[in-house]
Structures are given as C-alpha cells and as structure tokens.
Short mmCIF file of C-alpha atoms in Angstrom, two decimals:
data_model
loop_
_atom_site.label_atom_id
_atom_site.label_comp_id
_atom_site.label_asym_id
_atom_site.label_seq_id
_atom_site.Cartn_x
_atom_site.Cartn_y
_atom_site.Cartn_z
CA UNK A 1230 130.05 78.56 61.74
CA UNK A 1231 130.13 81.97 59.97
CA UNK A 1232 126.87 84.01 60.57
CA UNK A 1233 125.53 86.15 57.63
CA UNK A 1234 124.42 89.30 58.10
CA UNK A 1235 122.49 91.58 55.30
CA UNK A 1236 121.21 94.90 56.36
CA UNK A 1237 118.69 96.75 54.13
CA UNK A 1238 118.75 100.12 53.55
CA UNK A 1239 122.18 103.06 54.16
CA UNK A 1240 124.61 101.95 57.25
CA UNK A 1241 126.54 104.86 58.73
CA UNK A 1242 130.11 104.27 58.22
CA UNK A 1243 130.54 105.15 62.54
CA UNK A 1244 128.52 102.43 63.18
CA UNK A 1245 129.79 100.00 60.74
CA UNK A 1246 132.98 100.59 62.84
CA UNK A 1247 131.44 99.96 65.98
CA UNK A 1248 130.16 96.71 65.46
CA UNK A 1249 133.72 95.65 63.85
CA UNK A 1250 135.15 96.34 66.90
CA UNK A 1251 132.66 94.47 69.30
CA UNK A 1252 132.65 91.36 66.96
CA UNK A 1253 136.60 90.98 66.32
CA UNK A 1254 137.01 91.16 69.71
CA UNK A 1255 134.09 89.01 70.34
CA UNK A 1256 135.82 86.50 68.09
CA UNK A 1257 139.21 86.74 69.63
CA UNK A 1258 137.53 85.97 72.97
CA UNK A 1259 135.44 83.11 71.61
CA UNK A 1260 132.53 84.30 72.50
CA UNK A 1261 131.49 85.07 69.05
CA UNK A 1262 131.16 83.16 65.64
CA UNK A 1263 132.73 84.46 62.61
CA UNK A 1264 130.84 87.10 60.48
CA UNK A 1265 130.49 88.08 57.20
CA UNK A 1266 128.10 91.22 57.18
CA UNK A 1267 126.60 92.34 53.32
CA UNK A 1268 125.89 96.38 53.30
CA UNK A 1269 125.45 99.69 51.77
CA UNK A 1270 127.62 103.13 53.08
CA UNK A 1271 125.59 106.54 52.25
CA UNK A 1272 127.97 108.18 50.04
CA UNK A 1273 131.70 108.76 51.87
CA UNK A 1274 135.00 108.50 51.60
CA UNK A 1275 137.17 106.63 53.67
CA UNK A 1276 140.90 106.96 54.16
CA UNK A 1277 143.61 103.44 54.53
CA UNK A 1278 146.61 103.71 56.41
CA UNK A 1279 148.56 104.35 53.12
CA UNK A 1280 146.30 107.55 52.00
CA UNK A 1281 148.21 110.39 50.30
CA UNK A 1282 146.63 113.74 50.92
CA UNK A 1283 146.91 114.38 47.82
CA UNK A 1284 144.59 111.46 46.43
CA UNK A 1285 141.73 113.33 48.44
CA UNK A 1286 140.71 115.94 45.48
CA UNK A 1287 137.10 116.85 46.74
CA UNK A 1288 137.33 117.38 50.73
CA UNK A 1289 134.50 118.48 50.86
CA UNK A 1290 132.01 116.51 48.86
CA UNK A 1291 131.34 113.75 51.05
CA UNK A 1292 132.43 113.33 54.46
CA UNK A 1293 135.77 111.61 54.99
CA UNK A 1294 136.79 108.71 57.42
CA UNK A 1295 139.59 107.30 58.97
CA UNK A 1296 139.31 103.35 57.93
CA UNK A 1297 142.46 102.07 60.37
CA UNK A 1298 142.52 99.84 57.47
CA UNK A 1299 145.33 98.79 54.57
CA UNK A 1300 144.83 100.69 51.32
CA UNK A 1301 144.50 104.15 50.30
CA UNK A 1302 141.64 106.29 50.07
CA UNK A 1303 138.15 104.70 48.32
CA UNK A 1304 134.53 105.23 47.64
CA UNK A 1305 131.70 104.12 49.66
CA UNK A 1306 128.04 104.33 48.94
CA UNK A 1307 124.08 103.07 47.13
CA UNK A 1308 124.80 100.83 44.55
CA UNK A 1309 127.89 98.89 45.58
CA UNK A 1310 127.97 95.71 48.10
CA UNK A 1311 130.25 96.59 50.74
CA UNK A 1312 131.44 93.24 52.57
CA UNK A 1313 132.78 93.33 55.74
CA UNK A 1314 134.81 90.14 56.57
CA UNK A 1315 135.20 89.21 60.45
CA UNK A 1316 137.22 85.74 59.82
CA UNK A 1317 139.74 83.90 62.03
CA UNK A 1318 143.00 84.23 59.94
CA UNK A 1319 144.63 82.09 61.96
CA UNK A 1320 142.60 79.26 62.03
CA UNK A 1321 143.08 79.25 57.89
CA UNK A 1322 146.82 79.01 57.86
CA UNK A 1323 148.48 81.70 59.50
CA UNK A 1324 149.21 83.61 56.01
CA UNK A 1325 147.77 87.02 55.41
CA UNK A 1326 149.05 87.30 51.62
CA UNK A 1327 147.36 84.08 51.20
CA UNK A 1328 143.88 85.40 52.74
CA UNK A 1329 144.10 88.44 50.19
CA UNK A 1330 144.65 86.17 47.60
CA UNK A 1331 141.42 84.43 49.01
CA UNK A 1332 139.51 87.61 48.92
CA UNK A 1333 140.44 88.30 45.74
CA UNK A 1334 139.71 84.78 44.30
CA UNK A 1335 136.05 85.12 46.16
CA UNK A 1336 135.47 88.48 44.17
CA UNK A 1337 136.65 86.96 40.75
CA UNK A 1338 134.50 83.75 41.55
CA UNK A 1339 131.47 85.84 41.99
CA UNK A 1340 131.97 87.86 39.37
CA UNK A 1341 132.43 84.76 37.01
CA UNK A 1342 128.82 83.68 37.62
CA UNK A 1343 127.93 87.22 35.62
CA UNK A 1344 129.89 86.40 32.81
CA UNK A 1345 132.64 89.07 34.25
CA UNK A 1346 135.93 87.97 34.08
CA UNK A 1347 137.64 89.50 37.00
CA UNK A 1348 141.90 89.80 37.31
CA UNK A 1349 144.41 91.16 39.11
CA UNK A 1350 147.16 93.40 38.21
CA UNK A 1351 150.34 92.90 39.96
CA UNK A 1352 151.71 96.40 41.50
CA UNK A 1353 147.34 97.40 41.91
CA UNK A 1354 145.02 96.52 44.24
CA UNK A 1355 141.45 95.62 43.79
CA UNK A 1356 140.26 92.95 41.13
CA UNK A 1357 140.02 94.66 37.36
CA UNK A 1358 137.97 94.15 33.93
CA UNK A 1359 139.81 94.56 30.39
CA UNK A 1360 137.34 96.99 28.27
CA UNK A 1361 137.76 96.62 25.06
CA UNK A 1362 134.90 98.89 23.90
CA UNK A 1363 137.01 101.41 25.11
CA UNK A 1364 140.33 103.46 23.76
CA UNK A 1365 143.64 102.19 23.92
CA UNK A 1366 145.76 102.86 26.85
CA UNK A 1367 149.04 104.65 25.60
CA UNK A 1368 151.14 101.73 25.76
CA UNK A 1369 148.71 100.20 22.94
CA UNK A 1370 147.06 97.46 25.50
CA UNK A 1371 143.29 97.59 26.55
CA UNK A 1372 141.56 99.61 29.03
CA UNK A 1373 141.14 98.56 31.91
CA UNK A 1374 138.59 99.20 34.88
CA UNK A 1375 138.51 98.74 38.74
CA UNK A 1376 135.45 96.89 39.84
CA UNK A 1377 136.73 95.82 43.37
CA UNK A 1378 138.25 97.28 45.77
CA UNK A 1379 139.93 95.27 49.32
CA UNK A 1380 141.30 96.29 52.23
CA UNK A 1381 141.58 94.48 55.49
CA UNK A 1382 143.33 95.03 59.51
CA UNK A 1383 144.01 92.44 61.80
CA UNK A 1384 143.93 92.28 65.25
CA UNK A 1385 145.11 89.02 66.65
CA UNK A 1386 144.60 87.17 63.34
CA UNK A 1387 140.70 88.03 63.17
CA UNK A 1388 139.93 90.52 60.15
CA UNK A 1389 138.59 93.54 60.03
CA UNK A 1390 137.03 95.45 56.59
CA UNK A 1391 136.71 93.42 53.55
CA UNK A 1392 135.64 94.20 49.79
CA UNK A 1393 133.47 96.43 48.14
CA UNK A 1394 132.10 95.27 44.59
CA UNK A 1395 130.22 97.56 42.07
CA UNK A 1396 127.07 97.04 41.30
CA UNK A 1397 125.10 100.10 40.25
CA UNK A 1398 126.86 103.21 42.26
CA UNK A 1399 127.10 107.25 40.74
CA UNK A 1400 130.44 106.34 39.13
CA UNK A 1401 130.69 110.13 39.02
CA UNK A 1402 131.03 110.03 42.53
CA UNK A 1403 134.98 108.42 42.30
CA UNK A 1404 136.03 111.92 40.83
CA UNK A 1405 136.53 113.19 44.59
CA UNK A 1406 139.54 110.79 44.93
CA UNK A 1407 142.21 108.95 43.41
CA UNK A 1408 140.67 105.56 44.04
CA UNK A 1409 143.73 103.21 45.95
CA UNK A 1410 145.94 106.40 44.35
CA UNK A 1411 145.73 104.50 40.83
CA UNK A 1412 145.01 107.61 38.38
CA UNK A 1413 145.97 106.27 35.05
CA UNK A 1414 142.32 103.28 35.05
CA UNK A 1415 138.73 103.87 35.78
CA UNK A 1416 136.45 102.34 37.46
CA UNK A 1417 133.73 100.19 36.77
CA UNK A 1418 130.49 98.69 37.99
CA UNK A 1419 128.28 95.46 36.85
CA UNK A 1420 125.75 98.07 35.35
CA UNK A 1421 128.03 99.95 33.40
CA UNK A 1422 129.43 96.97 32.03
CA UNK A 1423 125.90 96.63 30.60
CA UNK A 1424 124.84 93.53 33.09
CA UNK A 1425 121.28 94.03 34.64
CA UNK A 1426 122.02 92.66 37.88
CA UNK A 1427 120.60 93.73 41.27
CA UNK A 1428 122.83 94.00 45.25
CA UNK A 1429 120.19 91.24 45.83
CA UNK A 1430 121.97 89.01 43.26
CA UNK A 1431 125.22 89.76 44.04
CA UNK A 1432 124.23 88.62 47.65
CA UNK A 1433 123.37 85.27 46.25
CA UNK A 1434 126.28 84.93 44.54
CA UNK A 1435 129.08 85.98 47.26
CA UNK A 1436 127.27 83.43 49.66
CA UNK A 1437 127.71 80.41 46.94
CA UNK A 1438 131.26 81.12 46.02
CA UNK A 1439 131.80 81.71 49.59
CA UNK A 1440 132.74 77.81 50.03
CA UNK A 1441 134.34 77.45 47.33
CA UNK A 1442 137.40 79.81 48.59
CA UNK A 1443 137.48 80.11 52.36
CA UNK A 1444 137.78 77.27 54.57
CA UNK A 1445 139.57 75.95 57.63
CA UNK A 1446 142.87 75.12 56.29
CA UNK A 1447 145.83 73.73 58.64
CA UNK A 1448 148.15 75.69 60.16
CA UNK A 1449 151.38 75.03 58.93
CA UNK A 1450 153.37 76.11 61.96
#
C-alpha cells in the first residue's frame, strides 16, 4: 500500500525534511507503508548535492536550503505541486536509472492528460515543453521550457525528494538561480502555457497516472 498525503496550505521546507527522515526510515524498518505526500514550499531555494555557487544569483531573496538531494539548485514555492516520493526502490527492481526514468514517465503521463506534451532532453534534467510561440533558439530549433524539475536520495533503496511540477508559480521568482544550472531554456508552468488548470487538478491527475508507471516489479538479482 502507498498512503497519500495532501496538505493544504505553505509547508516549511525544515519540516518537510523532518518527516522524510522519520518515514524513510520508518519504511526501511517496516514499520511504515510507502508515501507519496502532494505539497506547497513558501517561496525558497534549495541547494542538490551538485549546486555550483555560482548558480545561486540572488542569496538573499529567499532563504536557501541544503536538499542532501541529487540535482543542483531549484525553486520552491505557491503555485507548483511539490511531490515528495517515499518508495521502496528495491522492491521495484533494484535500478535507480530506471526509477528516474519512472518519475519522469509519471510527470509526462500527467501532463498528457492536459494536452502538454512533456520530453526529456538527454544531457538536462527535468521533463521540458517545445514553445513554438516563442523565438528561435540560435541553433534555429524551438524554444524550449522546463516544467519539471526531479531530484531524489536514497537511503537503503527507499527514496527521498521527488518532483516538482508547475502549475501557476511567480515565474519571476526562477531569476534568483540558475534552475538545475541550465541557463540557455526557461521555464514554464501549466498557466503560462495558457491551460486553466488548478494544484487540485494536478492532484487528480498524478494519483491516476500513478498506476500506470510505478509498480512492484521483480528484482532481477
């Protein structure tokens, strides 16, 4: 069983962290079901084990956190559906690559029941939309936009972290960084891509895609 867990209102990133820690370890113990816990971060930024000082080009705009997470540095705050994923990697296969790839495939599902089609880039994190009511790039392709951004740790194959998706956030408030230290694409949300949708339906559709991606899969060693 994986329990569901939406909170309403602004969770403080401390005490997102918190409650990570209790359930992975909770999980690892089994003396905890899996979780999958639907939020929203008061605006902050927060830091991956790969963050380059030099991505961080408003300090002091919003306060800054230390993730213990893979990635670089990112956005948090209203507007965007931040998903925290506490799942037994282990029990699905053993393969962390594959597990992004599962995470990624959730976030393009869910998009795909907007109408957005969702893809990844190979050298860039995050799932991206092609914009082609915007400029060329200078290579002559179209523009592209981030509209997802992952990031995960593992302790003894349980996840920590997750996804974020856009939904309505202050776009404006991505100047402050170098989002995953990609400077040459923007970012995106559901809104801006002219798509009236609510956190509430984005909810609904990351629980019915859910399915459709994860499950227990064999363990091939």
């Amino acid at each position: 069983m994986v329990e569901w867990i939406i909170s309403d209102g602004l969770t403080a990133y401390p005490e997102a962290l918190a409650f990570m820690e209790t359930r992975v370890n909770g999980i690892i113990a089994g003396e905890a079901e899996e979780c999958i816990w639907l939020l929203e971060h008061p605006p902050l930024y927060t830091a991956g084990t790969s963050a380059k000082a030099a991505d961080l080009i408003d300090p002091d705009r919003f306060p800054v956190y230390d993730a213990r997470r893979g990635g670089e540095y990112t956005y948090h705050g209203p507007g965007q559906r931040v998903v925290y994923v506490m799942l037994d990697v282990g029990k699905r296969g053993h393969d962390v690559r594959q597990f992004v790839k599962d995470l990624e495939a959730w976030v393009i599902a869910t998009l795909d029941t907007f109408n957005v089609k969702g893809e990844i880039r190979e050298g860039r994190v995050g799932v991206w939309v092609q914009r082609p009511d915007k400029a060329l790039s200078p290579d002559g392709s179209l523009a592209e936009d981030k509209i997802a951004a992952l990031g995960i740790r593992l302790r003894k194959w349980v996840s920590f972290h997750g996804l974020s998706i856009n939904v309505e956030p202050d776009l404006r408030h991505f100047d402050g960084i170098i989002p995953c230290g990609i400077a040459d694409h923007g970012v995106t949300s559901l809104v801006d891509l002219g798509l009236p949708v609510t956190i509430a339906d984005v909810d609904v559709a990351l629980q019915q895609t859910f399915a459709t991606v994860f499950a227990t899969k064999p363990d091939p060693s």
